[in-house]
Amino acid sequence: MLTVNPQRRINATEALKHPWICQRERVASVVHRQQTVDCLKKFNARRKLKGAILTTMLATRNFSSRSIVAKKGDGSHVKESTESNTTVEDDDCKEDRKVDRSATVIAREPEENGPGKCQVSLVPVIQRNDQVFNDGCARGSSSLDSEEEARKQEIVKLTEQLVEAITVGDYEAYTKLCDPHLTSFEPEALSNLVEGMEFHKFYFDNVLGKFRKAINTTILNPNVHLLGDEAACIAYVRLSQYIDRQGVPHTEQAEETRVWHRHDGRWQHIHFHRSQNGSK
């Protein structure tokens, strides 16, 4: 019924015959119920966060035109604003929020060679439902930062497992982390885009883990970019140390970029780009 094209949209008679309507006791109460609940929870959380952000932005804008400077003397004296309160209505939450302009004042001591003035910043105090939560947005931001950092660390750990599987030549562990349609650009492919696992299997079967006695791999400066909730990209420098048959140590360096995608709750490696190796 939500289809925009009227030629493809079902009519009222067909809608009444749909299992969602005529068999709602067996279908509507089971199908997509948990998925719908999860989506509603996400929507509600984003709605509340948006309301808090908008209120904070408006409160900050009201204070941005005001500058407070205290002259240096025997002590630092700061005048606080005592203007009347302003009521802000949040369109999403439909709740009244009061912004108290009697702000918390943070004064910094002047530098030794400074102009003899202390710098002052204002932290607005926001009241909601008669409860002060001036650090509410800060806590929400901190929670989001912690969640993002945990997801980034998860991507780093998965990449370490993938590189370890390559280092020891464990093709089974490698395939568990990779999408069957993995695509890549790497020096062995001679600048061509390779799709699938067969190209990489050749090196697992004939090269990796067979001709080198010991390999030590180090991942340097991993940088993770979260691409929404279901994708991530990691870039890093990979150093590989090994001893050849003559007992001479070698170090190889490669710059790698790998893309991960979460499908059915499990992360899979779907694409990578590896630069030309250099030895010294």
PDB file of C-alpha atoms in Angstrom:
ATOM      1  CA  MET A   1       0.000   0.000   0.000  1.00  0.00           C
ATOM      2  CA  LEU A   2       3.011   2.311   0.385  1.00  0.00           C
ATOM      3  CA  THR A   3       4.177   1.827  -3.201  1.00  0.00           C
ATOM      4  CA  VAL A   4       4.267   5.196  -4.972  1.00  0.00           C
ATOM      5  CA  ASN A   5       3.488   3.853  -8.442  1.00  0.00           C
ATOM      6  CA  PRO A   6      -0.325   3.276  -8.514  1.00  0.00           C
ATOM      7  CA  GLN A   7       0.039   0.602 -11.222  1.00  0.00           C
ATOM      8  CA  ARG A   8       2.248  -1.514  -8.975  1.00  0.00           C
ATOM      9  CA  ARG A   9       0.353  -0.770  -5.756  1.00  0.00           C
ATOM     10  CA  ILE A  10      -2.115  -3.383  -4.524  1.00  0.00           C
ATOM     11  CA  ASN A  11      -5.755  -2.363  -4.227  1.00  0.00           C
ATOM     12  CA  ALA A  12      -7.944  -2.517  -1.134  1.00  0.00           C
ATOM     13  CA  THR A  13      -9.351  -5.964  -1.992  1.00  0.00           C
ATOM     14  CA  GLU A  14      -5.884  -7.468  -2.378  1.00  0.00           C
ATOM     15  CA  ALA A  15      -4.761  -5.783   0.834  1.00  0.00           C
ATOM     16  CA  LEU A  16      -7.602  -7.401   2.789  1.00  0.00           C
ATOM     17  CA  LYS A  17      -6.530 -10.808   1.446  1.00  0.00           C
ATOM     18  CA  HIS A  18      -2.912 -10.307   2.503  1.00  0.00           C
ATOM     19  CA  PRO A  19      -1.744 -12.709   5.291  1.00  0.00           C
ATOM     20  CA  TRP A  20      -0.799  -9.708   7.405  1.00  0.00           C
ATOM     21  CA  ILE A  21      -4.511  -8.819   7.590  1.00  0.00           C
ATOM     22  CA  CYS A  22      -6.471 -12.048   7.219  1.00  0.00           C
ATOM     23  CA  GLN A  23      -4.045 -14.149   9.281  1.00  0.00           C
ATOM     24  CA  ARG A  24      -2.794 -11.516  11.639  1.00  0.00           C
ATOM     25  CA  GLU A  25      -2.944 -13.807  14.685  1.00  0.00           C
ATOM     26  CA  ARG A  26      -0.296 -16.057  13.136  1.00  0.00           C
ATOM     27  CA  VAL A  27       1.607 -13.622  10.931  1.00  0.00           C
ATOM     28  CA  ALA A  28       1.436 -10.075  12.230  1.00  0.00           C
ATOM     29  CA  SER A  29       2.367 -11.016  15.788  1.00  0.00           C
ATOM     30  CA  VAL A  30       5.445 -12.994  14.689  1.00  0.00           C
ATOM     31  CA  VAL A  31       6.899 -11.723  11.412  1.00  0.00           C
ATOM     32  CA  HIS A  32       9.398  -8.894  11.785  1.00  0.00           C
ATOM     33  CA  ARG A  33       8.270  -8.220  15.338  1.00  0.00           C
ATOM     34  CA  GLN A  34      11.734  -8.120  16.902  1.00  0.00           C
ATOM     35  CA  GLN A  35      13.160  -6.232  13.939  1.00  0.00           C
ATOM     36  CA  THR A  36      10.393  -3.641  14.235  1.00  0.00           C
ATOM     37  CA  VAL A  37      11.001  -3.233  17.974  1.00  0.00           C
ATOM     38  CA  ASP A  38      14.740  -2.735  17.387  1.00  0.00           C
ATOM     39  CA  CYS A  39      14.068  -0.110  14.719  1.00  0.00           C
ATOM     40  CA  LEU A  40      11.674   1.743  17.027  1.00  0.00           C
ATOM     41  CA  LYS A  41      14.277   1.735  19.799  1.00  0.00           C
ATOM     42  CA  LYS A  42      16.903   3.177  17.464  1.00  0.00           C
ATOM     43  CA  PHE A  43      14.484   5.820  16.204  1.00  0.00           C
ATOM     44  CA  ASN A  44      13.496   6.824  19.731  1.00  0.00           C
ATOM     45  CA  ALA A  45      17.130   7.104  20.838  1.00  0.00           C
ATOM     46  CA  ARG A  46      18.018   9.273  17.845  1.00  0.00           C
ATOM     47  CA  ARG A  47      14.934  11.445  18.447  1.00  0.00           C
ATOM     48  CA  LYS A  48      15.934  12.124  22.035  1.00  0.00           C
ATOM     49  CA  LEU A  49      19.544  12.821  21.072  1.00  0.00           C
ATOM     50  CA  LYS A  50      18.428  15.214  18.333  1.00  0.00           C
ATOM     51  CA  GLY A  51      16.210  17.077  20.793  1.00  0.00           C
ATOM     52  CA  ALA A  52      19.054  17.463  23.280  1.00  0.00           C
ATOM     53  CA  ILE A  53      21.436  18.677  20.575  1.00  0.00           C
ATOM     54  CA  LEU A  54      18.966  21.241  19.229  1.00  0.00           C
ATOM     55  CA  THR A  55      18.279  22.580  22.715  1.00  0.00           C
ATOM     56  CA  THR A  56      21.992  22.864  23.489  1.00  0.00           C
ATOM     57  CA  MET A  57      22.670  24.609  20.166  1.00  0.00           C
ATOM     58  CA  LEU A  58      19.947  27.161  20.855  1.00  0.00           C
ATOM     59  CA  ALA A  59      21.180  27.757  24.391  1.00  0.00           C
ATOM     60  CA  THR A  60      24.762  28.191  23.162  1.00  0.00           C
ATOM     61  CA  ARG A  61      23.599  30.631  20.469  1.00  0.00           C
ATOM     62  CA  ASN A  62      21.924  32.788  23.128  1.00  0.00           C
ATOM     63  CA  PHE A  63      25.166  33.000  25.059  1.00  0.00           C
ATOM     64  CA  SER A  64      27.495  33.495  22.076  1.00  0.00           C
ATOM     65  CA  SER A  65      26.799  37.236  21.887  1.00  0.00           C
ATOM     66  CA  ARG A  66      27.879  37.824  25.493  1.00  0.00           C
ATOM     67  CA  SER A  67      31.512  38.277  26.547  1.00  0.00           C
ATOM     68  CA  ILE A  68      32.641  38.440  30.146  1.00  0.00           C
ATOM     69  CA  VAL A  69      36.085  39.739  31.061  1.00  0.00           C
ATOM     70  CA  ALA A  70      37.414  40.302  34.583  1.00  0.00           C
ATOM     71  CA  LYS A  71      40.308  42.685  35.216  1.00  0.00           C
ATOM     72  CA  LYS A  72      43.283  41.511  37.202  1.00  0.00           C
ATOM     73  CA  GLY A  73      43.481  42.856  40.743  1.00  0.00           C
ATOM     74  CA  ASP A  74      43.833  41.431  44.167  1.00  0.00           C
ATOM     75  CA  GLY A  75      41.470  38.685  43.032  1.00  0.00           C
ATOM     76  CA  SER A  76      39.533  37.702  39.930  1.00  0.00           C
ATOM     77  CA  HIS A  77      35.964  39.047  39.973  1.00  0.00           C
ATOM     78  CA  VAL A  78      33.437  37.720  37.491  1.00  0.00           C
ATOM     79  CA  LYS A  79      29.926  39.058  37.046  1.00  0.00           C
ATOM     80  CA  GLU A  80      27.337  36.437  36.327  1.00  0.00           C
ATOM     81  CA  SER A  81      24.351  37.038  34.101  1.00  0.00           C
ATOM     82  CA  THR A  82      21.070  37.101  35.975  1.00  0.00           C
ATOM     83  CA  GLU A  83      18.652  37.610  33.111  1.00  0.00           C
ATOM     84  CA  SER A  84      15.309  35.901  33.029  1.00  0.00           C
ATOM     85  CA  ASN A  85      14.909  32.331  31.873  1.00  0.00           C
ATOM     86  CA  THR A  86      14.047  31.408  28.296  1.00  0.00           C
ATOM     87  CA  THR A  87      11.670  28.591  27.454  1.00  0.00           C
ATOM     88  CA  VAL A  88      12.555  26.390  24.498  1.00  0.00           C
ATOM     89  CA  GLU A  89      10.101  23.941  22.940  1.00  0.00           C
ATOM     90  CA  ASP A  90      11.560  20.874  21.290  1.00  0.00           C
ATOM     91  CA  ASP A  91       9.582  19.939  18.163  1.00  0.00           C
ATOM     92  CA  ASP A  92      10.509  16.271  18.452  1.00  0.00           C
ATOM     93  CA  CYS A  93       9.923  15.632  22.146  1.00  0.00           C
ATOM     94  CA  LYS A  94       7.178  18.278  22.630  1.00  0.00           C
ATOM     95  CA  GLU A  95       8.484  18.972  26.085  1.00  0.00           C
ATOM     96  CA  ASP A  96       9.204  22.364  27.632  1.00  0.00           C
ATOM     97  CA  ARG A  97      12.811  22.989  28.478  1.00  0.00           C
ATOM     98  CA  LYS A  98      14.043  25.975  30.437  1.00  0.00           C
ATOM     99  CA  VAL A  99      17.461  27.474  29.828  1.00  0.00           C
ATOM    100  CA  ASP A 100      18.892  29.141  32.918  1.00  0.00           C
ATOM    101  CA  ARG A 101      21.238  31.912  31.864  1.00  0.00           C
ATOM    102  CA  SER A 102      22.826  32.012  35.294  1.00  0.00           C
ATOM    103  CA  ALA A 103      25.702  30.086  33.843  1.00  0.00           C
ATOM    104  CA  THR A 104      28.491  28.207  35.503  1.00  0.00           C
ATOM    105  CA  VAL A 105      31.637  30.300  35.108  1.00  0.00           C
ATOM    106  CA  ILE A 106      35.064  28.802  34.539  1.00  0.00           C
ATOM    107  CA  ALA A 107      37.957  31.243  35.029  1.00  0.00           C
ATOM    108  CA  ARG A 108      41.528  30.597  33.956  1.00  0.00           C
ATOM    109  CA  GLU A 109      44.522  32.251  35.618  1.00  0.00           C
ATOM    110  CA  PRO A 110      46.366  34.708  33.347  1.00  0.00           C
ATOM    111  CA  GLU A 111      49.625  33.665  31.810  1.00  0.00           C
ATOM    112  CA  GLU A 112      52.849  35.115  33.176  1.00  0.00           C
ATOM    113  CA  ASN A 113      53.399  37.329  30.141  1.00  0.00           C
ATOM    114  CA  GLY A 114      49.722  37.787  29.333  1.00  0.00           C
ATOM    115  CA  PRO A 115      47.723  41.010  29.227  1.00  0.00           C
ATOM    116  CA  GLY A 116      46.621  40.635  32.823  1.00  0.00           C
ATOM    117  CA  LYS A 117      43.146  39.275  32.035  1.00  0.00           C
ATOM    118  CA  CYS A 118      41.551  35.964  32.829  1.00  0.00           C
ATOM    119  CA  GLN A 119      39.659  34.050  30.167  1.00  0.00           C
ATOM    120  CA  VAL A 120      36.110  33.086  31.005  1.00  0.00           C
ATOM    121  CA  SER A 121      33.851  30.541  29.356  1.00  0.00           C
ATOM    122  CA  LEU A 122      30.199  29.872  30.085  1.00  0.00           C
ATOM    123  CA  VAL A 123      28.671  26.451  30.553  1.00  0.00           C
ATOM    124  CA  PRO A 124      24.876  26.760  30.119  1.00  0.00           C
ATOM    125  CA  VAL A 125      22.695  25.017  32.685  1.00  0.00           C
ATOM    126  CA  ILE A 126      19.653  23.384  31.079  1.00  0.00           C
ATOM    127  CA  GLN A 127      16.546  22.495  33.105  1.00  0.00           C
ATOM    128  CA  ARG A 128      14.125  19.837  31.980  1.00  0.00           C
ATOM    129  CA  ASN A 129      11.144  18.686  34.011  1.00  0.00           C
ATOM    130  CA  ASP A 130      12.540  20.689  36.961  1.00  0.00           C
ATOM    131  CA  GLN A 131      15.758  18.620  36.924  1.00  0.00           C
ATOM    132  CA  VAL A 132      19.085  20.172  35.986  1.00  0.00           C
ATOM    133  CA  PHE A 133      21.123  18.148  33.467  1.00  0.00           C
ATOM    134  CA  ASN A 134      23.860  20.476  32.274  1.00  0.00           C
ATOM    135  CA  ASP A 135      26.089  17.479  31.614  1.00  0.00           C
ATOM    136  CA  GLY A 136      23.416  15.341  29.973  1.00  0.00           C
ATOM    137  CA  CYS A 137      24.581  15.997  26.434  1.00  0.00           C
ATOM    138  CA  ALA A 138      28.177  15.423  27.493  1.00  0.00           C
ATOM    139  CA  ARG A 139      27.273  12.014  28.877  1.00  0.00           C
ATOM    140  CA  GLY A 140      25.372  11.147  25.700  1.00  0.00           C
ATOM    141  CA  SER A 141      28.322  12.212  23.573  1.00  0.00           C
ATOM    142  CA  SER A 142      30.691  10.213  25.759  1.00  0.00           C
ATOM    143  CA  SER A 143      28.488   7.130  25.402  1.00  0.00           C
ATOM    144  CA  LEU A 144      28.448   7.460  21.619  1.00  0.00           C
ATOM    145  CA  ASP A 145      32.226   7.942  21.537  1.00  0.00           C
ATOM    146  CA  SER A 146      32.712   4.824  23.666  1.00  0.00           C
ATOM    147  CA  GLU A 147      30.478   2.795  21.349  1.00  0.00           C
ATOM    148  CA  GLU A 148      32.342   3.985  18.257  1.00  0.00           C
ATOM    149  CA  GLU A 149      35.711   3.267  19.866  1.00  0.00           C
ATOM    150  CA  ALA A 150      34.581  -0.278  20.727  1.00  0.00           C
ATOM    151  CA  ARG A 151      33.500  -0.871  17.123  1.00  0.00           C
ATOM    152  CA  LYS A 152      36.821   0.455  15.847  1.00  0.00           C
ATOM    153  CA  GLN A 153      38.729  -1.861  18.165  1.00  0.00           C
ATOM    154  CA  GLU A 154      36.620  -4.759  16.887  1.00  0.00           C
ATOM    155  CA  ILE A 155      37.654  -3.962  13.309  1.00  0.00           C
ATOM    156  CA  VAL A 156      41.316  -3.803  14.355  1.00  0.00           C
ATOM    157  CA  LYS A 157      41.069  -7.211  16.068  1.00  0.00           C
ATOM    158  CA  LEU A 158      39.413  -8.778  13.022  1.00  0.00           C
ATOM    159  CA  THR A 159      42.131  -7.366  10.780  1.00  0.00           C
ATOM    160  CA  GLU A 160      44.811  -8.774  13.074  1.00  0.00           C
ATOM    161  CA  GLN A 161      43.171 -12.210  12.864  1.00  0.00           C
ATOM    162  CA  LEU A 162      43.024 -11.935   9.068  1.00  0.00           C
ATOM    163  CA  VAL A 163      46.694 -10.957   8.777  1.00  0.00           C
ATOM    164  CA  GLU A 164      47.672 -13.757  11.151  1.00  0.00           C
ATOM    165  CA  ALA A 165      45.817 -16.277   8.971  1.00  0.00           C
ATOM    166  CA  ILE A 166      47.742 -14.969   5.941  1.00  0.00           C
ATOM    167  CA  THR A 167      51.052 -15.102   7.803  1.00  0.00           C
ATOM    168  CA  VAL A 168      50.719 -18.749   8.894  1.00  0.00           C
ATOM    169  CA  GLY A 169      49.020 -19.835   5.648  1.00  0.00           C
ATOM    170  CA  ASP A 170      45.730 -20.866   7.313  1.00  0.00           C
ATOM    171  CA  TYR A 171      43.357 -20.785   4.353  1.00  0.00           C
ATOM    172  CA  GLU A 172      40.405 -22.137   6.358  1.00  0.00           C
ATOM    173  CA  ALA A 173      40.606 -19.293   8.907  1.00  0.00           C
ATOM    174  CA  TYR A 174      41.072 -16.831   6.043  1.00  0.00           C
ATOM    175  CA  THR A 175      37.903 -17.950   4.244  1.00  0.00           C
ATOM    176  CA  LYS A 176      35.840 -17.672   7.441  1.00  0.00           C
ATOM    177  CA  LEU A 177      36.676 -13.964   7.631  1.00  0.00           C
ATOM    178  CA  CYS A 178      36.261 -13.207   3.919  1.00  0.00           C
ATOM    179  CA  ASP A 179      33.253 -12.829   1.662  1.00  0.00           C
ATOM    180  CA  PRO A 180      33.264 -15.475  -1.136  1.00  0.00           C
ATOM    181  CA  HIS A 181      33.162 -12.643  -3.683  1.00  0.00           C
ATOM    182  CA  LEU A 182      36.130 -10.792  -2.172  1.00  0.00           C
ATOM    183  CA  THR A 183      37.601  -8.170  -4.530  1.00  0.00           C
ATOM    184  CA  SER A 184      41.145  -6.817  -4.428  1.00  0.00           C
ATOM    185  CA  PHE A 185      43.914  -4.807  -6.036  1.00  0.00           C
ATOM    186  CA  GLU A 186      47.396  -6.132  -5.202  1.00  0.00           C
ATOM    187  CA  PRO A 187      50.837  -6.278  -6.879  1.00  0.00           C
ATOM    188  CA  GLU A 188      50.434  -9.967  -7.803  1.00  0.00           C
ATOM    189  CA  ALA A 189      47.343  -9.076  -9.862  1.00  0.00           C
ATOM    190  CA  LEU A 190      49.366  -6.614 -12.020  1.00  0.00           C
ATOM    191  CA  SER A 191      46.982  -3.687 -11.406  1.00  0.00           C
ATOM    192  CA  ASN A 192      43.897  -5.761 -12.265  1.00  0.00           C
ATOM    193  CA  LEU A 193      40.801  -6.120 -10.112  1.00  0.00           C
ATOM    194  CA  VAL A 194      40.537  -9.693  -8.849  1.00  0.00           C
ATOM    195  CA  GLU A 195      37.236 -11.174  -7.650  1.00  0.00           C
ATOM    196  CA  GLY A 196      36.795 -14.415  -5.746  1.00  0.00           C
ATOM    197  CA  MET A 197      39.020 -16.625  -3.600  1.00  0.00           C
ATOM    198  CA  GLU A 198      40.750 -18.868  -6.164  1.00  0.00           C
ATOM    199  CA  PHE A 199      43.435 -16.319  -6.984  1.00  0.00           C
ATOM    200  CA  HIS A 200      44.430 -16.074  -3.317  1.00  0.00           C
ATOM    201  CA  LYS A 201      44.166 -19.824  -2.698  1.00  0.00           C
ATOM    202  CA  PHE A 202      47.079 -20.410  -5.078  1.00  0.00           C
ATOM    203  CA  TYR A 203      49.425 -18.515  -2.745  1.00  0.00           C
ATOM    204  CA  PHE A 204      48.087 -20.289   0.344  1.00  0.00           C
ATOM    205  CA  ASP A 205      48.688 -23.671  -1.293  1.00  0.00           C
ATOM    206  CA  ASN A 206      52.111 -22.972  -2.797  1.00  0.00           C
ATOM    207  CA  VAL A 207      53.805 -20.017  -1.114  1.00  0.00           C
ATOM    208  CA  LEU A 208      52.537 -18.874   2.271  1.00  0.00           C
ATOM    209  CA  GLY A 209      53.885 -20.644   5.319  1.00  0.00           C
ATOM    210  CA  LYS A 210      56.066 -23.080   3.318  1.00  0.00           C
ATOM    211  CA  PHE A 211      59.275 -21.358   2.263  1.00  0.00           C
ATOM    212  CA  ARG A 212      59.844 -19.072   5.214  1.00  0.00           C
ATOM    213  CA  LYS A 213      60.950 -20.484   8.549  1.00  0.00           C
ATOM    214  CA  ALA A 214      59.520 -17.731  10.701  1.00  0.00           C
ATOM    215  CA  ILE A 215      57.557 -14.571   9.997  1.00  0.00           C
ATOM    216  CA  ASN A 216      56.738 -11.753  12.384  1.00  0.00           C
ATOM    217  CA  THR A 217      54.002  -9.363  11.238  1.00  0.00           C
ATOM    218  CA  THR A 218      53.366  -5.953  12.765  1.00  0.00           C
ATOM    219  CA  ILE A 219      50.440  -3.619  12.015  1.00  0.00           C
ATOM    220  CA  LEU A 220      51.373   0.047  12.382  1.00  0.00           C
ATOM    221  CA  ASN A 221      49.103   3.087  12.754  1.00  0.00           C
ATOM    222  CA  PRO A 222      45.707   1.449  12.101  1.00  0.00           C
ATOM    223  CA  ASN A 223      43.129   4.074  11.126  1.00  0.00           C
ATOM    224  CA  VAL A 224      39.482   2.960  11.151  1.00  0.00           C
ATOM    225  CA  HIS A 225      36.634   4.810   9.428  1.00  0.00           C
ATOM    226  CA  LEU A 226      33.113   3.686  10.393  1.00  0.00           C
ATOM    227  CA  LEU A 227      30.813   3.794   7.356  1.00  0.00           C
ATOM    228  CA  GLY A 228      27.472   3.680   9.138  1.00  0.00           C
ATOM    229  CA  ASP A 229      26.427   0.733  11.293  1.00  0.00           C
ATOM    230  CA  GLU A 230      27.158  -2.018   8.778  1.00  0.00           C
ATOM    231  CA  ALA A 231      30.499  -1.128   7.160  1.00  0.00           C
ATOM    232  CA  ALA A 232      33.996   0.003   8.097  1.00  0.00           C
ATOM    233  CA  CYS A 233      37.299   0.742   6.392  1.00  0.00           C
ATOM    234  CA  ILE A 234      40.746   0.299   7.953  1.00  0.00           C
ATOM    235  CA  ALA A 235      44.074   1.563   6.608  1.00  0.00           C
ATOM    236  CA  TYR A 236      47.473   0.674   8.068  1.00  0.00           C
ATOM    237  CA  VAL A 237      51.118  -0.143   7.381  1.00  0.00           C
ATOM    238  CA  ARG A 238      52.079  -3.809   7.537  1.00  0.00           C
ATOM    239  CA  LEU A 239      55.643  -4.865   8.348  1.00  0.00           C
ATOM    240  CA  SER A 240      56.740  -8.479   7.803  1.00  0.00           C
ATOM    241  CA  GLN A 241      60.054  -9.771   9.171  1.00  0.00           C
ATOM    242  CA  TYR A 242      61.547 -13.093   8.094  1.00  0.00           C
ATOM    243  CA  ILE A 243      64.812 -14.986   7.680  1.00  0.00           C
ATOM    244  CA  ASP A 244      65.689 -16.395   4.248  1.00  0.00           C
ATOM    245  CA  ARG A 245      67.409 -19.732   3.562  1.00  0.00           C
ATOM    246  CA  GLN A 246      70.840 -18.136   3.795  1.00  0.00           C
ATOM    247  CA  GLY A 247      70.029 -16.789   7.263  1.00  0.00           C
ATOM    248  CA  VAL A 248      69.742 -13.168   6.150  1.00  0.00           C
ATOM    249  CA  PRO A 249      66.989 -11.128   7.829  1.00  0.00           C
ATOM    250  CA  HIS A 250      64.573  -9.179   5.649  1.00  0.00           C
ATOM    251  CA  THR A 251      61.760  -6.704   6.300  1.00  0.00           C
ATOM    252  CA  GLU A 252      58.912  -6.088   3.882  1.00  0.00           C
ATOM    253  CA  GLN A 253      56.543  -3.137   4.081  1.00  0.00           C
ATOM    254  CA  ALA A 254      53.097  -2.803   2.522  1.00  0.00           C
ATOM    255  CA  GLU A 255      50.358  -0.202   2.800  1.00  0.00           C
ATOM    256  CA  GLU A 256      46.985  -1.905   3.034  1.00  0.00           C
ATOM    257  CA  THR A 257      43.378  -0.749   3.028  1.00  0.00           C
ATOM    258  CA  ARG A 258      40.632  -3.235   3.872  1.00  0.00           C
ATOM    259  CA  VAL A 259      36.845  -2.870   3.802  1.00  0.00           C
ATOM    260  CA  TRP A 260      34.585  -4.815   6.183  1.00  0.00           C
ATOM    261  CA  HIS A 261      30.839  -5.342   5.931  1.00  0.00           C
ATOM    262  CA  ARG A 262      28.521  -6.763   8.587  1.00  0.00           C
ATOM    263  CA  HIS A 263      26.054  -9.268   7.183  1.00  0.00           C
ATOM    264  CA  ASP A 264      23.630 -11.233   9.366  1.00  0.00           C
ATOM    265  CA  GLY A 265      25.395  -9.968  12.477  1.00  0.00           C
ATOM    266  CA  ARG A 266      28.858 -11.130  11.327  1.00  0.00           C
ATOM    267  CA  TRP A 267      31.692  -9.033   9.914  1.00  0.00           C
ATOM    268  CA  GLN A 268      33.096 -10.123   6.543  1.00  0.00           C
ATOM    269  CA  HIS A 269      36.114  -8.853   4.624  1.00  0.00           C
ATOM    270  CA  ILE A 270      34.833  -7.744   1.189  1.00  0.00           C
ATOM    271  CA  HIS A 271      37.652  -5.717  -0.440  1.00  0.00           C
ATOM    272  CA  PHE A 272      41.308  -4.784   0.019  1.00  0.00           C
ATOM    273  CA  HIS A 273      44.028  -2.774  -1.679  1.00  0.00           C
ATOM    274  CA  ARG A 274      47.692  -3.585  -1.049  1.00  0.00           C
ATOM    275  CA  SER A 275      50.645  -1.551  -2.289  1.00  0.00           C
ATOM    276  CA  GLN A 276      53.892  -2.843  -3.794  1.00  0.00           C
ATOM    277  CA  ASN A 277      56.127  -4.401  -1.179  1.00  0.00           C
ATOM    278  CA  GLY A 278      59.549  -2.974  -0.412  1.00  0.00           C
ATOM    279  CA  SER A 279      62.453  -4.905   1.190  1.00  0.00           C
ATOM    280  CA  LYS A 280      65.516  -3.769   3.035  1.00  0.00           C
TER     281      LYS A 280
END
